[in-house]
Amino acid sequence: MLKHAVIPFLLGAGLLSGAPSAVAASNLVFCSEGSPAGFDPGQYTTGTDFDASAETVFNRLTQFERGGTAVIPGLATKWEVSDDGKTYTFHLREGVKFHTTDYFKPSRPFNADDVLFTFNRMLDKDNPFRKAYPTEFPYFTDMGMDKNIAKVEKLDEHTVKFTLNEVDAAFIQNLAMSFASIQSAEYADQLLKNGKAADINQKPIGTGPFVFSKYQKDAQIRFKGNKDYWQPEDVKIDNLIFAITTDASVRMQKLKKNECQVTLFPRPADIEPLKADKNLQMPQQAGFNLGYIAYNVMDKIKGSNEANPMAQLKVRQALDMAVDKKKIIESVYQGAGQLAVNAMPPTQWSYDDSIKDAAFDPEKAKQLLKEAGIKEGTEITLWAMPVQRPYNPNAKLMAEMLQSDWAKIGIKAKIVSYEWGEYIKRSKGGEQGAMLIGWSGDNGDPDNWLGTLYGCDAVDGNNFSKWCYKPYDDLIKQAKATSDQAKRTELYQKAQHILKEQVPITPIAHSTVYQPMSAKVKDFKISPFALNSFYGVSVDK
């Protein structure tokens, strides 16, 4: 506990280890909301993990412009696509340096070998590195990239060719996502040689704007500004520190005391007081997100021998129409939420606004349960997230309100929670009943919602409902394999109607995103993808 207490004082005093003595170092402390599960972006799917790795230590071949959804060059300066849409040739940026640390000294700059290592490790289960450090890559597989990338070839030191089995209309956007961060093949070889392959997830090496320095679980992560970054004008901070602070009220107190300069996820009750503080700024934007209930539709929930009532459509329909969304939005989001009807936000192109919610109707819900043979007092589990996310500011309160709503139709919901990493891991394994979860868009493409969250390829990943329905899946796969946006829109809209009819989820809300920060912070951009990037950001002395 003492260490936690002294960290803010030291940071505020500018007495960071390694800070130059002649000139005051530029320091920024970010009060983050949780500990990352690791630092290898390919292994994870949450913003907590990506903020601490992909957004700091790494780059990708393509990248999103800061604060936007447009794709711009990253470690690839340009690319060509074949006429049939199945071959992508990337021309790599020359002279880009990998990080030098006390555990790795690169002997060469970034080249095609690093791209091949990054993607072949995800593609090939017999890859030597993957055999030495067995792991899965949920995003890569959820999006079907493991099946669709036929091969990755090195044409020369600075040219790489990807060949696809089928057209993927979102391929360039997908490569800009966090999971596609480029690793060092030379570092991987060193780890293999030393029998320390797992260190790739604890001691990261990338080409990004910040160099990993130190991590203390549940306390802090330290990074140093990368003085050799290929875009030197983007590195304006000497020391970037993540002060891991799980309690929202404590994060806001630290911000007010200047113990951190940027934080996230304020409680709805704190928004107006923060806006009124002249030492702070509070940018906001409509959230590209969705908070929802996922119903596990498996015949039996993992670990149980009982039949799962939510495997029946009528039960899911009953639970859905018994949810008083308006009250939840008033109490949980307190004016910062918009009622959600559909499986993605209305700002996503191809959103079908003709789809309507089933009316709130507890009496009809009781009748449906009776028709399904469900006895009054039947128990289900309701999993509630232990953390705040952009799409759900208070999962505990939401779970309690749902528990009350469902009790009125004779369903007993037992609220369950775990530490965030465990919550995600167990739910991907299928242990949950009904579950509170959500999503912030990653790349601006409809497939990032309709495929990544509800498609058959994602059943062992981010499809927490474990719902695989062929008529739906055929439509989204067909949409992904055409580059005609009008045709894609038509297919995605048909898919949205099927998803609404089959009720694997109940959409609850899209929330406004607020980013509290010190008035001294300059040029921080809110990401539509709910990530926190500190390149290009500075702090007034």
Coordinates of C-alpha atoms in Angstrom, one line a residue:
M1 CA 0.0 0.0 0.0
L2 CA 2.8 2.4 0.8
K3 CA 4.3 2.1 -2.7
H4 CA 0.9 3.2 -4.2
A5 CA 0.9 6.2 -1.9
V6 CA 4.3 7.5 -2.8
I7 CA 4.1 7.1 -6.6
P8 CA 2.0 10.2 -7.3
F9 CA 4.3 12.4 -5.2
L10 CA 7.4 11.2 -7.0
L11 CA 5.7 11.7 -10.4
G12 CA 4.5 15.1 -9.5
A13 CA 7.9 16.1 -8.4
G14 CA 9.4 15.0 -11.7
L15 CA 11.8 12.6 -9.9
L16 CA 11.3 9.7 -12.3
S17 CA 14.2 7.3 -12.6
G18 CA 16.1 8.0 -15.8
A19 CA 14.8 11.6 -16.2
P20 CA 17.5 14.0 -17.4
S21 CA 18.7 16.3 -14.6
A22 CA 19.7 19.3 -16.7
V23 CA 16.3 19.8 -18.4
A24 CA 13.0 19.0 -16.7
A25 CA 11.5 15.8 -18.2
S26 CA 8.1 15.9 -19.9
N27 CA 6.0 13.4 -17.9
L28 CA 2.4 12.3 -18.4
V29 CA 0.6 10.0 -16.0
F30 CA -2.5 8.2 -17.3
C31 CA -4.9 6.8 -14.6
S32 CA -5.9 3.6 -16.3
E33 CA -8.7 1.4 -15.1
G34 CA -7.1 -2.1 -15.0
S35 CA -4.0 -4.3 -15.3
P36 CA -3.3 -5.7 -18.8
A37 CA -3.3 -9.5 -19.1
G38 CA -0.1 -9.1 -21.1
F39 CA 1.8 -7.1 -23.7
D40 CA 1.5 -9.3 -26.8
P41 CA -1.4 -7.6 -28.7
G42 CA -2.2 -10.7 -30.8
Q43 CA -3.4 -12.6 -27.8
Y44 CA -6.0 -10.2 -26.6
T45 CA -9.2 -8.4 -27.4
T46 CA -9.7 -5.7 -24.8
G47 CA -8.9 -2.0 -24.7
T48 CA -7.1 -2.4 -21.4
D49 CA -4.6 -4.7 -23.1
F50 CA -4.3 -2.7 -26.3
D51 CA -3.7 0.6 -24.5
A52 CA -0.7 -0.9 -22.7
S53 CA 0.9 -2.5 -25.7
A54 CA -0.4 -1.8 -29.2
E55 CA -1.0 1.9 -28.6
T56 CA 2.4 2.5 -27.0
V57 CA 5.0 -0.1 -28.0
F58 CA 3.9 -1.2 -31.4
N59 CA 3.0 -0.2 -35.0
R60 CA 1.1 -1.9 -37.7
L61 CA 1.4 -2.1 -41.5
T62 CA -1.5 0.3 -41.8
Q63 CA -2.9 2.5 -39.1
F64 CA -5.9 4.6 -38.3
E65 CA -5.5 8.4 -38.2
R66 CA -5.5 9.7 -34.7
G67 CA -9.0 10.3 -33.5
G68 CA -10.6 8.9 -36.7
T69 CA -11.4 5.9 -38.8
A70 CA -9.5 6.7 -42.0
V71 CA -6.6 4.2 -42.8
I72 CA -3.2 5.8 -43.4
P73 CA 0.2 4.3 -44.0
G74 CA 2.1 2.8 -41.0
L75 CA 5.0 0.5 -41.4
A76 CA 3.9 0.1 -45.0
T77 CA 4.3 3.3 -47.0
K78 CA 1.9 2.1 -49.8
W79 CA 0.2 -1.0 -51.1
E80 CA -1.4 -2.4 -54.3
V81 CA -4.4 -4.7 -54.6
S82 CA -4.8 -7.1 -57.5
D83 CA -7.8 -6.9 -59.8
D84 CA -9.4 -9.9 -58.3
G85 CA -9.1 -8.4 -54.8
K86 CA -7.2 -11.4 -53.4
T87 CA -3.5 -10.3 -53.5
Y88 CA -2.1 -7.3 -51.5
T89 CA 1.5 -6.2 -52.0
F90 CA 2.9 -3.9 -49.3
H91 CA 6.0 -1.7 -49.6
L92 CA 7.7 -1.4 -46.2
R93 CA 9.1 1.7 -44.6
E94 CA 12.9 1.6 -44.6
G95 CA 15.2 2.5 -41.7
V96 CA 12.6 1.9 -38.9
K97 CA 14.4 0.8 -35.7
F98 CA 13.1 -1.7 -33.2
H99 CA 13.5 -0.7 -29.5
T100 CA 16.8 -1.1 -27.7
T101 CA 16.3 -2.1 -24.1
D102 CA 18.4 -3.9 -21.4
Y103 CA 17.0 -7.2 -22.6
F104 CA 17.3 -6.7 -26.4
K105 CA 19.7 -4.9 -28.8
P106 CA 18.6 -5.1 -32.4
S107 CA 21.2 -5.6 -35.1
R108 CA 19.1 -4.5 -38.0
P109 CA 16.1 -2.3 -38.8
F110 CA 12.5 -3.5 -39.5
N111 CA 12.1 -5.6 -42.6
A112 CA 10.0 -8.2 -44.4
D113 CA 11.1 -11.0 -42.0
D114 CA 9.3 -9.3 -39.1
V115 CA 6.0 -9.2 -41.1
L116 CA 6.4 -12.9 -41.9
F117 CA 7.1 -13.8 -38.3
T118 CA 4.2 -11.8 -37.0
F119 CA 1.6 -13.4 -39.3
N120 CA 3.0 -16.9 -39.7
R121 CA 3.0 -17.3 -35.9
M122 CA -0.8 -16.6 -36.0
L123 CA -1.4 -18.7 -39.1
D124 CA 0.7 -21.8 -38.4
K125 CA 0.2 -23.9 -35.2
D126 CA 3.4 -25.7 -36.0
N127 CA 5.4 -22.5 -36.2
P128 CA 8.5 -23.1 -33.9
F129 CA 7.8 -20.0 -31.8
R130 CA 4.2 -21.0 -31.3
K131 CA 5.2 -24.5 -30.3
A132 CA 7.6 -23.1 -27.8
Y133 CA 5.0 -20.7 -26.4
P134 CA 1.5 -22.2 -27.2
T135 CA -1.1 -19.5 -27.4
E136 CA -4.2 -18.5 -29.3
F137 CA -5.0 -15.4 -31.3
P138 CA -8.7 -14.7 -30.8
Y139 CA -9.2 -11.7 -32.9
F140 CA -7.3 -13.2 -35.8
T141 CA -9.4 -16.3 -35.7
D142 CA -12.7 -14.6 -34.8
M143 CA -12.4 -12.6 -38.1
G144 CA -11.6 -15.8 -40.0
M145 CA -8.2 -14.5 -41.1
D146 CA -6.5 -17.8 -40.1
K147 CA -8.7 -19.5 -42.8
N148 CA -8.6 -16.7 -45.4
I149 CA -4.9 -15.8 -45.6
A150 CA -3.5 -18.4 -47.9
K151 CA 0.2 -17.3 -47.6
V152 CA 2.5 -14.4 -46.7
E153 CA 5.5 -14.1 -49.0
K154 CA 8.7 -12.0 -48.8
L155 CA 9.4 -10.6 -52.3
D156 CA 12.5 -8.7 -51.1
E157 CA 13.7 -7.0 -47.8
H158 CA 11.1 -4.3 -48.1
T159 CA 8.2 -5.9 -50.0
V160 CA 5.6 -8.4 -48.7
K161 CA 2.7 -10.1 -50.5
F162 CA -0.4 -11.4 -48.8
T163 CA -2.6 -13.9 -50.8
L164 CA -6.2 -14.4 -49.7
N165 CA -8.5 -17.3 -50.5
E166 CA -11.5 -15.0 -50.7
V167 CA -12.0 -11.3 -51.1
D168 CA -12.1 -9.5 -47.7
A169 CA -13.5 -6.0 -48.2
A170 CA -12.1 -4.9 -44.8
F171 CA -8.6 -6.4 -45.1
I172 CA -6.7 -3.1 -45.0
Q173 CA -8.7 -1.8 -42.0
N174 CA -8.2 -5.2 -40.3
L175 CA -4.4 -4.8 -40.6
A176 CA -4.6 -1.5 -38.8
M177 CA -6.2 -3.1 -35.7
S178 CA -4.2 -3.7 -32.6
F179 CA -3.9 -7.5 -32.9
A180 CA -1.9 -7.1 -36.1
S181 CA 1.0 -5.2 -34.3
I182 CA 4.3 -6.1 -35.9
Q183 CA 6.8 -8.1 -33.7
S184 CA 10.5 -8.4 -34.1
A185 CA 11.6 -11.7 -35.7
E186 CA 15.1 -11.1 -34.4
Y187 CA 13.9 -10.7 -30.8
A188 CA 11.7 -13.8 -31.2
D189 CA 14.8 -15.8 -32.4
Q190 CA 16.7 -14.6 -29.3
L191 CA 13.9 -15.6 -27.0
L192 CA 13.7 -19.1 -28.6
K193 CA 17.4 -19.6 -28.3
N194 CA 17.3 -18.7 -24.6
G195 CA 14.2 -20.8 -23.9
K196 CA 12.2 -17.7 -22.9
A197 CA 9.6 -17.5 -25.6
A198 CA 6.9 -16.5 -23.1
D199 CA 8.8 -13.2 -22.5
I200 CA 7.3 -11.9 -25.7
N201 CA 4.2 -11.3 -23.6
Q202 CA 6.0 -9.7 -20.6
K203 CA 8.9 -7.8 -22.1
P204 CA 7.6 -6.4 -25.4
I205 CA 9.8 -5.1 -28.2
G206 CA 8.2 -3.0 -31.0
T207 CA 8.8 0.0 -33.2
G208 CA 6.3 2.2 -31.6
P209 CA 6.5 5.7 -30.0
F210 CA 7.1 4.4 -26.4
V211 CA 9.6 1.9 -25.1
F212 CA 8.5 -0.5 -22.4
S213 CA 10.4 0.0 -19.1
K214 CA 8.7 -1.6 -16.1
Y215 CA 5.4 -3.2 -15.0
Q216 CA 4.0 -3.8 -11.5
K217 CA 0.7 -5.6 -11.6
D218 CA -2.2 -3.5 -10.2
A219 CA 0.2 -0.6 -9.6
Q220 CA 1.9 0.9 -12.6
I221 CA 3.4 0.5 -16.1
R222 CA 6.3 2.7 -17.2
F223 CA 7.3 3.6 -20.7
K224 CA 10.0 6.0 -22.1
G225 CA 9.6 8.1 -25.1
N226 CA 11.3 6.5 -28.1
K227 CA 14.0 8.9 -29.2
D228 CA 14.6 6.9 -32.4
Y229 CA 10.9 6.8 -33.5
W230 CA 10.4 7.0 -37.3
Q231 CA 8.0 9.9 -36.7
P232 CA 10.1 11.9 -34.1
E233 CA 7.6 14.8 -34.1
D234 CA 5.0 12.5 -32.5
V235 CA 7.1 11.8 -29.4
K236 CA 6.6 14.8 -27.0
I237 CA 6.6 12.9 -23.7
D238 CA 9.8 11.6 -22.0
N239 CA 8.1 9.4 -19.5
L240 CA 4.6 7.9 -19.9
I241 CA 3.2 6.2 -16.7
F242 CA 0.0 4.2 -16.5
A243 CA -1.1 4.5 -12.8
I244 CA -3.5 1.5 -12.6
T245 CA -6.5 2.7 -10.6
T246 CA -9.6 0.5 -10.7
D247 CA -11.9 2.8 -8.7
A248 CA -13.5 5.5 -10.8
S249 CA -13.9 8.0 -7.9
V250 CA -10.2 7.5 -7.0
R251 CA -9.2 8.2 -10.6
M252 CA -11.1 11.5 -10.6
Q253 CA -9.6 12.5 -7.2
K254 CA -6.1 11.8 -8.6
L255 CA -6.9 13.9 -11.7
K256 CA -8.1 16.8 -9.6
K257 CA -4.9 16.7 -7.6
N258 CA -2.8 16.5 -10.8
E259 CA -1.5 13.1 -9.7
C260 CA -2.5 12.0 -13.2
Q261 CA -3.1 14.2 -16.3
V262 CA -5.5 11.9 -18.3
T263 CA -8.0 9.4 -17.2
L264 CA -11.1 7.6 -18.4
F265 CA -14.6 6.3 -17.6
P266 CA -15.9 8.9 -15.2
R267 CA -19.1 7.9 -13.2
P268 CA -22.1 9.6 -14.6
A269 CA -22.5 11.5 -11.3
D270 CA -19.0 13.0 -11.7
I271 CA -19.5 14.4 -15.2
E272 CA -20.9 17.8 -14.3
P273 CA -18.5 18.6 -11.4
L274 CA -15.6 17.6 -13.7
K275 CA -16.9 19.9 -16.5
A276 CA -17.1 22.8 -14.0
D277 CA -13.4 22.4 -12.8
K278 CA -11.4 25.2 -14.5
N279 CA -8.2 23.1 -14.2
L280 CA -9.6 20.3 -16.3
Q281 CA -11.0 19.7 -19.8
M282 CA -13.7 17.2 -20.7
P283 CA -13.9 16.4 -24.4
Q284 CA -16.7 14.2 -25.4
Q285 CA -18.2 12.4 -28.4
A286 CA -21.0 10.1 -29.4
G287 CA -19.8 6.6 -28.6
F288 CA -19.2 4.1 -31.4
N289 CA -20.2 1.4 -28.9
L290 CA -22.8 -0.9 -27.7
G291 CA -23.6 -2.3 -24.2
Y292 CA -25.7 -5.5 -24.3
I293 CA -26.8 -8.7 -22.7
A294 CA -25.4 -11.9 -24.3
Y295 CA -27.5 -15.0 -23.8
N296 CA -25.5 -18.3 -23.8
V297 CA -27.5 -20.4 -26.2
M298 CA -25.6 -23.7 -25.7
D299 CA -27.8 -26.7 -24.8
K300 CA -25.9 -27.1 -21.6
I301 CA -23.7 -24.4 -20.0
K302 CA -20.2 -25.6 -19.4
G303 CA -19.9 -27.2 -16.0
S304 CA -23.6 -27.9 -15.7
N305 CA -25.6 -31.1 -16.4
E306 CA -28.9 -29.2 -16.5
A307 CA -30.6 -28.2 -19.7
N308 CA -30.0 -24.5 -20.4
P309 CA -33.3 -22.6 -20.6
M310 CA -31.7 -19.9 -22.8
A311 CA -31.2 -22.5 -25.6
Q312 CA -34.9 -21.9 -26.3
L313 CA -35.9 -18.9 -28.5
K314 CA -39.1 -18.3 -26.5
V315 CA -37.0 -18.0 -23.2
R316 CA -34.7 -15.4 -24.9
Q317 CA -37.6 -13.5 -26.2
A318 CA -39.2 -13.5 -22.8
L319 CA -36.0 -12.2 -21.1
D320 CA -35.6 -9.6 -23.8
M321 CA -39.1 -8.1 -23.5
A322 CA -39.0 -8.1 -19.7
V323 CA -36.0 -5.7 -19.6
D324 CA -37.0 -2.1 -18.7
K325 CA -34.4 -0.4 -20.9
K326 CA -35.6 3.1 -20.2
K327 CA -35.2 2.8 -16.5
I328 CA -31.7 1.2 -16.9
I329 CA -30.6 4.1 -19.1
E330 CA -32.0 6.7 -16.6
S331 CA -30.3 5.0 -13.6
V332 CA -27.1 3.5 -15.1
Y333 CA -26.2 6.0 -17.8
Q334 CA -27.8 9.1 -16.2
G335 CA -28.3 11.1 -19.4
A336 CA -25.1 9.9 -21.2
G337 CA -26.7 6.9 -22.9
Q338 CA -28.9 6.4 -26.0
L339 CA -31.3 3.4 -26.1
A340 CA -30.0 0.7 -28.3
V341 CA -32.3 -1.3 -30.6
N342 CA -29.9 -3.0 -32.9
A343 CA -26.7 -5.1 -32.8
M344 CA -24.4 -2.2 -33.7
P345 CA -24.5 1.6 -33.3
P346 CA -26.6 3.8 -35.7
T347 CA -23.4 5.6 -36.8
Q348 CA -22.1 2.4 -38.4
W349 CA -22.9 2.4 -42.2
S350 CA -25.4 -0.4 -43.1
Y351 CA -27.3 0.1 -39.8
D352 CA -31.0 -0.8 -40.5
D353 CA -33.2 1.7 -38.8
S354 CA -36.4 -0.1 -39.8
I355 CA -35.7 -2.7 -37.0
K356 CA -37.7 -2.1 -33.9
D357 CA -37.5 -3.4 -30.3
A358 CA -40.1 -5.9 -29.0
A359 CA -42.4 -3.9 -26.7
F360 CA -41.6 -4.0 -22.9
D361 CA -44.3 -6.6 -21.9
P362 CA -43.7 -8.6 -18.7
E363 CA -47.1 -10.3 -19.0
K364 CA -46.4 -11.6 -22.5
A365 CA -42.9 -12.7 -21.3
K366 CA -44.6 -14.8 -18.6
Q367 CA -46.8 -16.4 -21.3
L368 CA -43.8 -17.2 -23.5
L369 CA -42.0 -18.9 -20.5
K370 CA -45.1 -21.0 -19.8
E371 CA -45.2 -22.1 -23.5
A372 CA -41.5 -23.0 -23.2
G373 CA -42.2 -25.2 -20.2
I374 CA -40.2 -23.0 -17.8
K375 CA -41.3 -23.2 -14.2
E376 CA -41.6 -20.2 -12.0
G377 CA -38.5 -19.8 -9.9
T378 CA -36.1 -21.2 -12.5
E379 CA -32.6 -20.0 -11.8
I380 CA -30.0 -18.6 -14.3
T381 CA -26.7 -16.9 -13.7
L382 CA -26.3 -13.3 -14.8
W383 CA -22.6 -12.3 -15.2
A384 CA -21.7 -8.7 -14.4
M385 CA -18.5 -7.0 -15.5
P386 CA -16.1 -6.0 -12.7
V387 CA -14.9 -2.9 -14.6
Q388 CA -16.3 0.2 -16.2
R389 CA -16.2 0.2 -19.9
P390 CA -17.2 2.9 -22.4
Y391 CA -20.4 1.0 -23.1
N392 CA -21.3 0.3 -19.5
P393 CA -20.5 2.7 -16.7
N394 CA -22.0 0.5 -13.9
A395 CA -22.5 -3.2 -14.7
K396 CA -23.3 -4.0 -11.0
L397 CA -26.2 -1.7 -10.9
M398 CA -27.4 -2.8 -14.3
A399 CA -27.3 -6.5 -13.2
E400 CA -29.3 -5.6 -10.1
M401 CA -32.0 -3.9 -12.2
L402 CA -32.1 -6.9 -14.6
Q403 CA -32.3 -9.2 -11.6
S404 CA -35.4 -7.3 -10.5
D405 CA -37.0 -7.2 -14.0
W406 CA -36.6 -10.9 -14.5
A407 CA -37.8 -11.7 -11.0
K408 CA -41.2 -10.2 -12.0
I409 CA -41.6 -12.9 -14.7
G410 CA -40.5 -15.7 -12.4
I411 CA -36.8 -16.0 -13.3
K412 CA -34.3 -16.0 -10.5
A413 CA -31.0 -14.4 -11.7
K414 CA -27.9 -15.1 -9.6
I415 CA -25.3 -12.3 -10.1
V416 CA -21.8 -13.6 -10.7
S417 CA -18.5 -11.6 -11.3
Y418 CA -14.8 -12.3 -11.7
E419 CA -11.7 -10.2 -12.1
W420 CA -11.8 -8.8 -15.7
G421 CA -9.2 -11.1 -17.3
E422 CA -10.8 -14.2 -15.7
Y423 CA -14.3 -12.9 -16.7
I424 CA -13.3 -12.8 -20.4
K425 CA -11.4 -16.1 -20.2
R426 CA -14.2 -18.0 -18.5
S427 CA -17.0 -16.6 -20.7
K428 CA -15.1 -17.5 -23.9
G429 CA -15.0 -21.0 -22.4
G430 CA -18.8 -21.0 -22.1
E431 CA -19.3 -20.9 -18.4
Q432 CA -21.7 -17.9 -18.3
G433 CA -25.5 -17.8 -18.4
A434 CA -26.7 -14.4 -19.4
M435 CA -23.8 -11.9 -19.5
L436 CA -23.3 -8.2 -19.5
I437 CA -20.7 -7.3 -22.1
G438 CA -20.3 -4.8 -24.9
W439 CA -18.1 -3.5 -27.7
S440 CA -16.4 -0.4 -29.1
G441 CA -15.9 -0.6 -32.8
D442 CA -12.4 -1.4 -34.0
N443 CA -12.2 -0.5 -37.6
G444 CA -15.3 1.3 -38.9
D445 CA -16.5 -1.8 -40.9
P446 CA -19.9 -3.6 -40.2
D447 CA -18.1 -7.0 -40.1
N448 CA -16.3 -5.8 -36.9
W449 CA -19.8 -6.0 -35.3
L450 CA -21.8 -8.6 -37.2
G451 CA -19.0 -11.0 -37.8
T452 CA -16.7 -10.5 -34.8
L453 CA -19.5 -10.6 -32.2
Y454 CA -22.2 -12.9 -33.6
G455 CA -20.6 -15.0 -36.4
C456 CA -19.8 -18.7 -36.3
D457 CA -16.1 -18.1 -36.6
A458 CA -16.2 -16.2 -33.3
V459 CA -18.0 -18.8 -31.2
D460 CA -14.8 -19.6 -29.2
G461 CA -13.9 -15.9 -29.0
N462 CA -16.0 -12.7 -28.8
N463 CA -19.3 -14.4 -29.7
F464 CA -20.2 -14.7 -26.0
S465 CA -23.7 -16.0 -26.9
K466 CA -22.1 -19.1 -28.5
W467 CA -24.7 -18.5 -31.3
C468 CA -24.0 -20.1 -34.7
Y469 CA -26.9 -19.8 -37.1
K470 CA -26.2 -20.7 -40.7
P471 CA -28.7 -18.4 -42.5
Y472 CA -27.2 -15.5 -40.7
D473 CA -23.6 -16.6 -41.1
D474 CA -24.0 -17.1 -44.9
L475 CA -25.2 -13.5 -45.3
I476 CA -22.3 -11.9 -43.3
K477 CA -19.7 -14.1 -45.1
Q478 CA -21.1 -13.1 -48.5
A479 CA -21.1 -9.5 -47.5
K480 CA -17.5 -9.6 -46.4
A481 CA -16.5 -11.2 -49.7
T482 CA -17.7 -8.4 -51.9
S483 CA -16.3 -4.9 -52.3
D484 CA -19.6 -3.3 -53.5
Q485 CA -20.8 -1.2 -50.5
A486 CA -24.4 -1.1 -51.7
K487 CA -24.5 -4.9 -52.0
R488 CA -22.8 -5.3 -48.6
T489 CA -25.3 -3.0 -47.0
E490 CA -28.2 -5.0 -48.4
L491 CA -26.7 -8.3 -47.1
Y492 CA -25.9 -6.8 -43.7
Q493 CA -29.4 -5.4 -43.3
K494 CA -30.9 -8.8 -44.0
A495 CA -28.5 -10.3 -41.4
Q496 CA -29.6 -7.7 -38.8
H497 CA -33.2 -8.8 -39.2
I498 CA -32.3 -12.4 -38.6
L499 CA -30.3 -11.5 -35.5
K500 CA -33.1 -9.5 -34.1
E501 CA -35.6 -12.4 -34.6
Q502 CA -33.3 -15.0 -33.0
V503 CA -32.4 -12.9 -29.9
P504 CA -28.9 -14.1 -29.1
I505 CA -28.5 -10.6 -27.4
T506 CA -30.5 -7.8 -25.9
P507 CA -29.0 -4.4 -27.0
I508 CA -29.2 -2.0 -24.1
A509 CA -27.4 1.3 -24.8
H510 CA -24.8 3.3 -26.8
S511 CA -23.0 5.7 -24.4
T512 CA -21.4 9.0 -24.8
V513 CA -17.7 8.9 -24.3
Y514 CA -16.1 11.5 -21.9
Q515 CA -12.4 11.8 -21.5
P516 CA -11.4 13.8 -18.4
M517 CA -7.9 15.4 -18.5
S518 CA -5.9 18.2 -17.2
A519 CA -6.1 21.6 -19.0
K520 CA -2.3 21.3 -19.5
V521 CA -2.7 18.3 -21.9
K522 CA -2.4 19.3 -25.6
D523 CA -3.6 17.5 -28.7
F524 CA -5.1 14.4 -27.1
K525 CA -7.6 12.8 -29.5
I526 CA -10.5 10.7 -28.4
S527 CA -10.4 7.4 -30.4
P528 CA -13.7 6.2 -31.9
F529 CA -12.4 2.7 -31.1
A530 CA -12.1 3.5 -27.3
L531 CA -8.3 3.3 -27.3
N532 CA -5.9 5.7 -25.6
S533 CA -3.0 6.9 -27.6
F534 CA -0.3 9.2 -26.4
Y535 CA 1.8 9.8 -29.5
G536 CA 1.4 13.4 -30.6
V537 CA 0.3 14.4 -27.1
S538 CA 2.2 17.0 -25.0
V539 CA 1.8 18.5 -21.5
D540 CA 2.4 22.2 -20.8
K541 CA 5.2 22.7 -18.3

